[in-house]
Amino acid sequence: MARLADYFVVVGYDLDKRGGSEGQGCILQRFPEKDWEDNPFPQGIELFCQPSGWQLFPERLPPTYFVAALTDINSERHYCACFTFWEEVDNTQPQKGLSSEADEDEDAGIVQPSQLYAPKSLVLVSRLDHPEAFKNCLGLIYAVHIDGLGVPLETLIGNLLTCLIPIAGGSQRTITLGAGDRQVIQTPIDNSLPVSGSSTAQLFRQLGIVNVLYLFCAALTEHKILFLSSSYHRLTEACRALLAIMFPLKYSFTYVPILPGKLLEVLSTPTPFIIGVSSFFRSETQELLDVIIADLDGGTVTIPECVHISLLPEPLLHQMQKSLSMVLDPELELADHAFPPVSTQPSSPKIQDKEIRAVFLRLFAQLFQGYRWCLHIIRIHPEPAIRFHKAAFLGQRALAEDDFLMKVLDGMAFAGFVSERGPPFRTKDLFDELIAHGVERICQEEGDPQKGMSHIKELAEQLFKNENPYPTVTVHKVQRPTEGSHLRPHQALFPHLDEVTVQLFIDHAAAKQKAAPLAVRAEVKCTVPSGPPLGDVADRNGNVLANSARRQEVVRNCITYIFENKMLEAKKLLPAVLRALKGRAARLCLTQELNQHVLQNRAVLDDEQFDCIVRMMNCTLQDCSVMDEHGIAAALLPLVTAFCRKLGAGITQFAYSCVQDHMVWTNMQFWEGMFYGDVQNHIRALYVDEDEQLSPEKPQAVRGGRSALEIASEERRLWPTLSKEKQQELVQKEESTVFSQAIHYANRMSYLLLPLDSSKSRLLRGSALGDAESVSNSYVTNSIAGSMAESYDTESGFEDSENSDVASSVVRFITRFVDKVCNESGVTKDHLKALHTMIPDIVQMHIETLDAVHRESKRLPPIQKPKLLRPVLLAGEELVMEGMRVHLISDGREEATGAMGGPPLLPAEGAIFLTSYRLIFKGTPSDPLVGEQVVTRSFPIASLTKEKKISVSIPMDQFIQEGLQLRSSTFQLMKIAFDEEVASDTVEAFRKHVHKLRYPQHVHGTFAFTVGRSCKMAPEHKHKDENRYLKTLSKSLVKSAKKTIGWQFIARKKDSPSAWETEGNPQSQVYEDEISVSEEAEPASLTLSSTIKSADRQTMSNVVERACCRDYQRLGLGTLSSSLSRSKNEPFRISTVNRMYTVCRSYPGLLIVPQSIPDSTIQRISRCYRQNRFPVVCWKNSRTKAVLLRSGGLHGKGVVGFFKSPNAPGPGPSQADSTSLEQEKYLQAIVGSTPSYSEAGGRNTLGGFASARASSSGRWGSIRSGGRPSTYDPDRGTGPPRKEPLQANGGPAEVPFVRQQKARLYIIGDKSQLKGGKPDSFQQWEVIPIEAFDVRHVKASFKKLMKACVPGSSFSEANTTFYRCLEESEWMRLLHKVLQVSVLVAELLDLGSSVMVSLEDGWDITTQVASLVQLLSDRHYRTFDGFRLLVEKEWLSFGHRFGHRGARTLAGQSGGFAPIFLQFLDCVHQIHLQFPTEFEFSQYYLKFLAYHYASNRFRTFLLDSDYERIELGAMYEEKGERKSQQACKSVWDYMERLNKKTPVFFNYTYAPEDGEVLKPYSYISNLKLWDFYVEETLSEGPPYDWEPTRGRAERVEVEERPRRAAPRSRRKVVRPCYDNLHRAVPDAIAKLLQDLQCLEAELGQAPDRWKDTWDKIKAAHRTEMKLESRLSLSSSPPMYSDLGRWRRSHGAYLQERVAASSIELTLDGEGGVARAPSGGAMGRPGSGTLYSQFRSTESENRSFEGILFKKGALLKPWKPRWFVLDKTKHQLRYYETRQDKECKGVIDLAEVESVMPGAPSMGAPKGVEEQAFFDVKTSKRVYNFCARNSVQAQLWMDNVQNCLSDA
């Protein structure tokens, strides 16, 4: 029996403190005035009466009622029922505590209300939860007061405080307070079941199924939950409902259904909670970052980003949602039925509430089924002590990897569940019955929803009956106040109650109860059934193999052979056994078989037997988790102390000394579970009868015996009947059993924790045995990961210092274990003290024994280890550290492990070598079946991005000391584990060397500078006469440029011939000229930080080459800015303003600027741009004459400033205004230098459209310019090139239907920088703002890309698959953005508008876009020479920060690796995939550049700008050193040499189309992952470092193998991750070229270069195709250019490697065809055709021929050539000599526009008359010729003109 109400309190507004900022409440009266002894008065009730604060209101509000819950220090809840009404107070002074309706205001016009009302609360405090009864009682007291009934209030309160009711038992009690009222209170039948009313159903109606399930999982996994509502009653009901569905778990953290506003700081507590807060304080809850907020009024649940909620495992989650849907909305399943049943309405709220709780009750029964079989009872008397074996439970349920269940079992709620429900002899409830008898029914009904629903209704009926044992009770009779009584104008105040009268009632009731105590129903206790035992659940991932019986048989046979000493047979089976031990069934079989060979706890073996047994034990333990959920380590623990071998006289080595390198031994939870299991077996043995005795090592009862819980239940039942002496005897026996087991486990733990060699504490070094915080209830936090002895590497001067450290760490670990288990097991303090004394002695004794064993074990013959293989080093590469024996461990890539088929190549054993250039692993696989293979994995040391220590465990004979994980930006990953023979100081030295080589102090320390030098020499810095060298550079640069360029730019501005014509031109020669330099640098501007090497004339010409003048001449851009050579007709000029690198250090020395802009203006304009990178021209469209400009982003106001107000009047002129005007003039000059359009009409702007598209979807749409739709269409590939007539100024001719005008110049800028810019209608430019990504995004994306392509471990979770990780990296999205902008710019340039790219600092995204635009628009850049020129111009000369972005030195280590250039190469790769015939180079060419961009093997990509290269003397020194024995210093020279030897870089399908502007697809769905990121070649390492002997050795091997193995099959197994596919399976053309070279070598002939052979075949094939096309025009296939256009229009494109057997590809862009092989005569070439491939046919078509002098390209002089005019082919070809059969160049006469007399130019042949010069003007460029005399010149012009007329 318990009091219905413990306290009655009257709380009112504190009028004495109402002058403050906030009102306060105070307790006016409380009854009884003294605290009950068993229930003290709770403090702070006045805060909970008005949770939103005590306030005065201008009007009387209706009475309110809610119940708040308070928790005392003993975790007992007190329910405070608050009934509040409002009373009138006088308003005689200013009120500060008004509500929101009457807040004070500064305005004097606000009139204060004349009457105010203060709240007053009647509070009932009780430990019982009867909210309706409390409401009726308080309402009755208020009704008596307000209606003035003739009943004393003291009587009502006295009767209320003296009312006693039963707590549980299902009884009903009628009570009355003495006012003619009558209430019936029903108590629940079982007090352990929560009472919910209809709160659960209401919660689901408010939030929905999904949201409530989120809250349910969050509460179980201990997250913070906050409810918001404007109703206090709903807050209480929601919290009550959440606790009800958690049954049988009880919430043990902070629980406050209604939190007062003054206590909101509680929400910042770090512990979990369930709290309700009024929505009045919603704004205060917005800053909570780790709190889940449930808005009951809005029906939403907000989960912060930093909070991860583990949800129920499938299929339970789906079953829960379906069951709840059937309960809440039964009409859903029948909604589509044509004739639904009539009675489908949902149940009443109270019944529905119980059905919902029944669903959750079934859920917990499924989650916890079989939990009682995993309980360990470690003490029965005097009180049961029970512990739960979590690992065994998860292992038997196959849920060890389920995050939700792991967190639930680790939580405090489950710990309370075990404490409450663990005892076997107690009262049962509904959940116990469900676990015992209902789980099987639930499993059977999973597939039948109707049966499941009937079970739910049965459970709901029992829950409802528990709350309502008497449904038909007498109607309550409680007086209610008169309707509208609270609105009466004059109401009496609540009177002051007489304390004496109330106290007399209380005293009288107490005396009455003492005289006649009420009868209390005794609890009925019984044995709690355990339910069905857990069966052997199959592995969740389906790893139980069908042939597990066969594998177990192999294990049994091998063990039999070992113990029969048939070691030869055992060794044959051992590899199969090791593979079989991957399965759990085979591991259990091993433990069972070994246990049968243990006799009297000892099994002595010889050396070979011992090694085999230990190896199998290590392999078995290797796949065991730290938890040991399957009990494998537990089963092996007694075996490792049984198997041993004799080492010498009296010295025995046990198996435990060889199986210590497993983390399970350092897991405190494992030892606790083992200890409790053994203690339970021994405790059980004390009470079982003799005939039921089982071995202590056996698990619980089998063979019909009683389980430990059943015995404990029986003993607890008999305990009260035993005498005191017998009870004491049983207690002492149990305590002694626990004490003896503690000693036993102290010895066992010392066996497994103390290493055999204490100087090498492998396991302890990586563990946290010395960390006191490592012991916890969580398996995760309990995993040992710290350092046991922190000062192993320090020398203390004492020999035994390390031993003492190891011993003390083990002593501390064992002591903590003993303290915990003994305290939980009730061991006495004396015994515990004795254990503390014994543990150091046990450890020390064992150390002494191990020392003797270690000494003897050293005398054993060493285990044969594989021989270390030395790698092949490159020229100049030197070993820094000799090879260290390591094991290469498999990572997340499954190809090499055999998981995807094939033999397991990893793990492999070998050595790791550190050289001055690379990290190289070379070894053999550990699997003996593939032991003959060689595994190589390497990467450049400069590409290392991350190095970290790891702990590794693999099955092998030797111990592993520690491991490293090394990740490279070349998409390589090494996980290595050092062998035991490698000392720790060697490992540390290795790490230091790696760090030193990866981050040298200076760029001179990189491999590219130190190659070939054994000693590193720092460069000498000379500071004398700096200005003299700089002046020399400046003068020579200008002079060389003028000599080279001369007056060529005045008359010739057309394109040069294509790369097909200009291939093989000799190096140019430079002749002296007497041009004076009029421009001198100012002395003040001559500043350079270090010495520049003096250079000769050849070097200065190279300066001009580096300044990209060759490309500027080809494009027809600019003249040099000298008064002697400037031409005012040229729109652009080459400026030398930056020749001293004073304007912009990251720009080249020569720049293209508008002709009209002086250099002084440029210096001022440059300050407006970031890094002074002002706009310069970098490319010109040969057809539309539109130019592409690049610059850095704007500083401050910049262009946008004068876009907004270009002509706004100001207070006066300023420097900023003048700079802005000059900047505007600069842009006007650029616009004026481009072709003008004569179209009329309005403008079609792109700015708003582009920005809107970029901000909304991030994609460019199709663009309309000039009144016609643009050819840039995302839904279309690439259309045919447009041929438009040109105006005289070079622009497109006017189109009659065009009526709109485009902007002359578009500026691509960052959206955030150009925000607010408004183009002016009179200006000719327009801004297109785009959202450019930051370099930080590239870094983050690249890190995620590397982890996705080269994962450190396998993808275990379902949401971390490869494609998911690739998507989350957003790498493809970044490529999409770059390609999108590039296609847009190329489109605008093709339409005739110039474009200026002005993004970030101008050296990252700007460089990417500018390079890709030129690549798309100009086919020259898609050749070898053109692509090199593009990279040298846009990336090297224009100052991309290769050194900074690549973190080359120690100074850039913190910046990290930002692969901007790699991203550009990936974009080129995407374009190459879509247009494979447009590129002269292959995909391997791009991969080679991508690899060596980060390798530091060459100096090309090391520095940030030409300024730094000149400063360090690294720009031109390679020219004179190319003949040295060391490797090339430039990657271009190296690739050029390699290309001459092998066609590895050449694209055989190269057949470009004239004038084609590529428009690739840029959608993410069209982009492909570059195989450079994922491919691997384990046979030889990355195929990008070519050794000098590689090619020759491979040819010999290919030829010799068939001879030696002639009778055998010629089939060759090619593994994707091991072999180089391009070399093992070459394409048809490459294979034929290889065979041809081999045949030439066999015949003793000097082999021809592959390029010469290819050119011969190409010419012959072209001729043959033309002949065939003439013979059969009707049946001839399409031209190759048409084929390419057809291919792109149909979305098909060729792959990188082409098979000759399937299709014959054309070899030239002229007239080539693609034809399928046929069986007819026409489809098979004859012998004459084959012979013609090796002889020239050009001599057959020579119409006119002779010698002409031809002017070469930039830096190339006049040279005599033999010219042939071919009227048949309509060509003008030229050769080196008359006898030469190989054509050096071709001028297509179809492109010739005119032939006219010319004028002599600089460097022309002397002594030749002026009339002998003539020019041939083509659509691309102007050719300058010189004949021997005027007659020959006229003859040549006439013949060419006749040839043109005939066409």
PDB file of C-alpha atoms in Angstrom, residues 710-828:
ATOM      1  CA  GLU A 710      18.106 -23.546 -13.026  1.00  0.00           C
ATOM      2  CA  ILE A 711      20.402 -24.604 -10.196  1.00  0.00           C
ATOM      3  CA  ALA A 712      20.663 -21.021  -9.027  1.00  0.00           C
ATOM      4  CA  SER A 713      16.884 -20.664  -9.049  1.00  0.00           C
ATOM      5  CA  GLU A 714      16.479 -23.760  -6.922  1.00  0.00           C
ATOM      6  CA  GLU A 715      19.161 -22.605  -4.490  1.00  0.00           C
ATOM      7  CA  ARG A 716      17.550 -19.179  -4.143  1.00  0.00           C
ATOM      8  CA  ARG A 717      14.227 -20.839  -3.386  1.00  0.00           C
ATOM      9  CA  LEU A 718      15.801 -22.930  -0.636  1.00  0.00           C
ATOM     10  CA  TRP A 719      17.973 -20.119   0.751  1.00  0.00           C
ATOM     11  CA  PRO A 720      15.460 -18.865   3.399  1.00  0.00           C
ATOM     12  CA  THR A 721      15.042 -22.394   4.762  1.00  0.00           C
ATOM     13  CA  LEU A 722      18.773 -22.906   5.427  1.00  0.00           C
ATOM     14  CA  SER A 723      20.411 -22.333   8.770  1.00  0.00           C
ATOM     15  CA  LYS A 724      22.834 -19.485   9.303  1.00  0.00           C
ATOM     16  CA  GLU A 725      25.790 -21.879   9.460  1.00  0.00           C
ATOM     17  CA  LYS A 726      24.849 -23.552   6.188  1.00  0.00           C
ATOM     18  CA  GLN A 727      24.355 -20.208   4.523  1.00  0.00           C
ATOM     19  CA  GLN A 728      27.774 -19.027   5.697  1.00  0.00           C
ATOM     20  CA  GLU A 729      29.378 -22.231   4.453  1.00  0.00           C
ATOM     21  CA  LEU A 730      27.921 -21.826   0.973  1.00  0.00           C
ATOM     22  CA  VAL A 731      29.032 -18.210   0.809  1.00  0.00           C
ATOM     23  CA  GLN A 732      32.605 -19.174   1.749  1.00  0.00           C
ATOM     24  CA  LYS A 733      32.715 -21.985  -0.842  1.00  0.00           C
ATOM     25  CA  GLU A 734      31.596 -19.669  -3.642  1.00  0.00           C
ATOM     26  CA  GLU A 735      34.003 -16.954  -2.569  1.00  0.00           C
ATOM     27  CA  SER A 736      36.908 -19.418  -2.504  1.00  0.00           C
ATOM     28  CA  THR A 737      35.971 -20.662  -5.966  1.00  0.00           C
ATOM     29  CA  VAL A 738      36.098 -17.141  -7.380  1.00  0.00           C
ATOM     30  CA  PHE A 739      39.400 -16.460  -5.583  1.00  0.00           C
ATOM     31  CA  SER A 740      41.059 -19.603  -6.984  1.00  0.00           C
ATOM     32  CA  GLN A 741      39.878 -18.759 -10.501  1.00  0.00           C
ATOM     33  CA  ALA A 742      41.309 -15.240 -10.157  1.00  0.00           C
ATOM     34  CA  ILE A 743      44.728 -16.738  -9.389  1.00  0.00           C
ATOM     35  CA  HIS A 744      44.379 -19.124 -12.304  1.00  0.00           C
ATOM     36  CA  TYR A 745      43.547 -16.312 -14.725  1.00  0.00           C
ATOM     37  CA  ALA A 746      46.376 -14.137 -13.438  1.00  0.00           C
ATOM     38  CA  ASN A 747      48.704 -16.902 -14.596  1.00  0.00           C
ATOM     39  CA  ARG A 748      46.882 -17.360 -17.897  1.00  0.00           C
ATOM     40  CA  MET A 749      47.015 -13.658 -18.683  1.00  0.00           C
ATOM     41  CA  SER A 750      50.719 -13.478 -17.926  1.00  0.00           C
ATOM     42  CA  TYR A 751      51.251 -16.368 -20.354  1.00  0.00           C
ATOM     43  CA  LEU A 752      49.625 -14.488 -23.251  1.00  0.00           C
ATOM     44  CA  LEU A 753      50.721 -10.935 -22.439  1.00  0.00           C
ATOM     45  CA  LEU A 754      54.413 -11.369 -21.619  1.00  0.00           C
ATOM     46  CA  PRO A 755      56.442 -11.693 -24.851  1.00  0.00           C
ATOM     47  CA  LEU A 756      58.976 -14.416 -25.330  1.00  0.00           C
ATOM     48  CA  ASP A 757      61.646 -11.784 -25.965  1.00  0.00           C
ATOM     49  CA  SER A 758      60.874  -8.959 -23.554  1.00  0.00           C
ATOM     50  CA  SER A 759      63.192  -6.620 -25.465  1.00  0.00           C
ATOM     51  CA  LYS A 760      60.767  -6.828 -28.421  1.00  0.00           C
ATOM     52  CA  SER A 761      57.358  -6.284 -26.933  1.00  0.00           C
ATOM     53  CA  ARG A 762      55.505  -6.436 -30.222  1.00  0.00           C
ATOM     54  CA  LEU A 763      52.014  -6.816 -28.897  1.00  0.00           C
ATOM     55  CA  LEU A 764      52.430  -4.551 -25.925  1.00  0.00           C
ATOM     56  CA  ARG A 765      53.938  -1.783 -27.969  1.00  0.00           C
ATOM     57  CA  GLY A 766      50.727  -1.408 -29.908  1.00  0.00           C
ATOM     58  CA  SER A 767      48.405  -1.907 -26.982  1.00  0.00           C
ATOM     59  CA  ALA A 768      47.049   0.183 -24.166  1.00  0.00           C
ATOM     60  CA  LEU A 769      47.647  -2.164 -21.284  1.00  0.00           C
ATOM     61  CA  GLY A 770      49.006   0.710 -19.270  1.00  0.00           C
ATOM     62  CA  ASP A 771      46.012   2.923 -19.897  1.00  0.00           C
ATOM     63  CA  ALA A 772      43.547   2.830 -17.050  1.00  0.00           C
ATOM     64  CA  GLU A 773      40.744   4.268 -19.179  1.00  0.00           C
ATOM     65  CA  SER A 774      40.909   1.379 -21.613  1.00  0.00           C
ATOM     66  CA  VAL A 775      38.742  -0.790 -19.384  1.00  0.00           C
ATOM     67  CA  SER A 776      35.108  -0.061 -20.112  1.00  0.00           C
ATOM     68  CA  ASN A 777      31.888  -1.801 -20.958  1.00  0.00           C
ATOM     69  CA  SER A 778      32.266  -1.023 -24.630  1.00  0.00           C
ATOM     70  CA  TYR A 779      34.047  -3.446 -26.884  1.00  0.00           C
ATOM     71  CA  VAL A 780      35.012  -0.626 -29.175  1.00  0.00           C
ATOM     72  CA  THR A 781      36.616   1.605 -26.593  1.00  0.00           C
ATOM     73  CA  ASN A 782      38.106  -1.408 -24.907  1.00  0.00           C
ATOM     74  CA  SER A 783      40.141  -2.429 -27.940  1.00  0.00           C
ATOM     75  CA  ILE A 784      43.749  -1.862 -27.084  1.00  0.00           C
ATOM     76  CA  ALA A 785      45.285   0.809 -29.255  1.00  0.00           C
ATOM     77  CA  GLY A 786      47.665   2.947 -27.223  1.00  0.00           C
ATOM     78  CA  SER A 787      51.229   2.439 -26.127  1.00  0.00           C
ATOM     79  CA  MET A 788      52.131   0.123 -23.300  1.00  0.00           C
ATOM     80  CA  ALA A 789      55.631   1.255 -22.634  1.00  0.00           C
ATOM     81  CA  GLU A 790      56.200   4.748 -23.953  1.00  0.00           C
ATOM     82  CA  SER A 791      59.954   4.961 -23.624  1.00  0.00           C
ATOM     83  CA  TYR A 792      61.226   1.837 -25.311  1.00  0.00           C
ATOM     84  CA  ASP A 793      63.526   3.685 -27.679  1.00  0.00           C
ATOM     85  CA  THR A 794      65.172   5.782 -24.984  1.00  0.00           C
ATOM     86  CA  GLU A 795      68.348   4.526 -23.393  1.00  0.00           C
ATOM     87  CA  SER A 796      68.058   4.532 -19.614  1.00  0.00           C
ATOM     88  CA  GLY A 797      71.432   3.051 -18.843  1.00  0.00           C
ATOM     89  CA  PHE A 798      69.989  -0.028 -17.123  1.00  0.00           C
ATOM     90  CA  GLU A 799      69.928  -3.388 -18.791  1.00  0.00           C
ATOM     91  CA  ASP A 800      66.552  -4.456 -17.376  1.00  0.00           C
ATOM     92  CA  SER A 801      64.725  -1.185 -17.946  1.00  0.00           C
ATOM     93  CA  GLU A 802      62.597  -2.513 -20.801  1.00  0.00           C
ATOM     94  CA  ASN A 803      61.854  -5.729 -18.973  1.00  0.00           C
ATOM     95  CA  SER A 804      60.668  -3.798 -15.954  1.00  0.00           C
ATOM     96  CA  ASP A 805      58.474  -1.623 -18.170  1.00  0.00           C
ATOM     97  CA  VAL A 806      56.888  -4.680 -19.737  1.00  0.00           C
ATOM     98  CA  ALA A 807      56.403  -6.334 -16.354  1.00  0.00           C
ATOM     99  CA  SER A 808      54.852  -3.268 -14.762  1.00  0.00           C
ATOM    100  CA  SER A 809      52.464  -2.812 -17.684  1.00  0.00           C
ATOM    101  CA  VAL A 810      51.318  -6.422 -17.493  1.00  0.00           C
ATOM    102  CA  VAL A 811      50.985  -6.189 -13.716  1.00  0.00           C
ATOM    103  CA  ARG A 812      48.797  -3.099 -14.055  1.00  0.00           C
ATOM    104  CA  PHE A 813      46.611  -4.776 -16.673  1.00  0.00           C
ATOM    105  CA  ILE A 814      46.129  -7.952 -14.620  1.00  0.00           C
ATOM    106  CA  THR A 815      45.532  -5.932 -11.456  1.00  0.00           C
ATOM    107  CA  ARG A 816      42.753  -3.931 -13.097  1.00  0.00           C
ATOM    108  CA  PHE A 817      41.196  -7.143 -14.351  1.00  0.00           C
ATOM    109  CA  VAL A 818      41.343  -8.743 -10.906  1.00  0.00           C
ATOM    110  CA  ASP A 819      39.917  -5.647  -9.233  1.00  0.00           C
ATOM    111  CA  LYS A 820      36.954  -5.556 -11.554  1.00  0.00           C
ATOM    112  CA  VAL A 821      35.998  -9.223 -11.557  1.00  0.00           C
ATOM    113  CA  CYS A 822      36.551  -9.642  -7.816  1.00  0.00           C
ATOM    114  CA  ASN A 823      34.487  -6.594  -6.928  1.00  0.00           C
ATOM    115  CA  GLU A 824      31.649  -7.818  -9.131  1.00  0.00           C
ATOM    116  CA  SER A 825      31.993 -11.336  -7.710  1.00  0.00           C
ATOM    117  CA  GLY A 826      31.972 -10.306  -4.062  1.00  0.00           C
ATOM    118  CA  VAL A 827      35.529 -11.345  -3.129  1.00  0.00           C
ATOM    119  CA  THR A 828      36.541 -10.191   0.334  1.00  0.00           C
TER     120      THR A 828
END
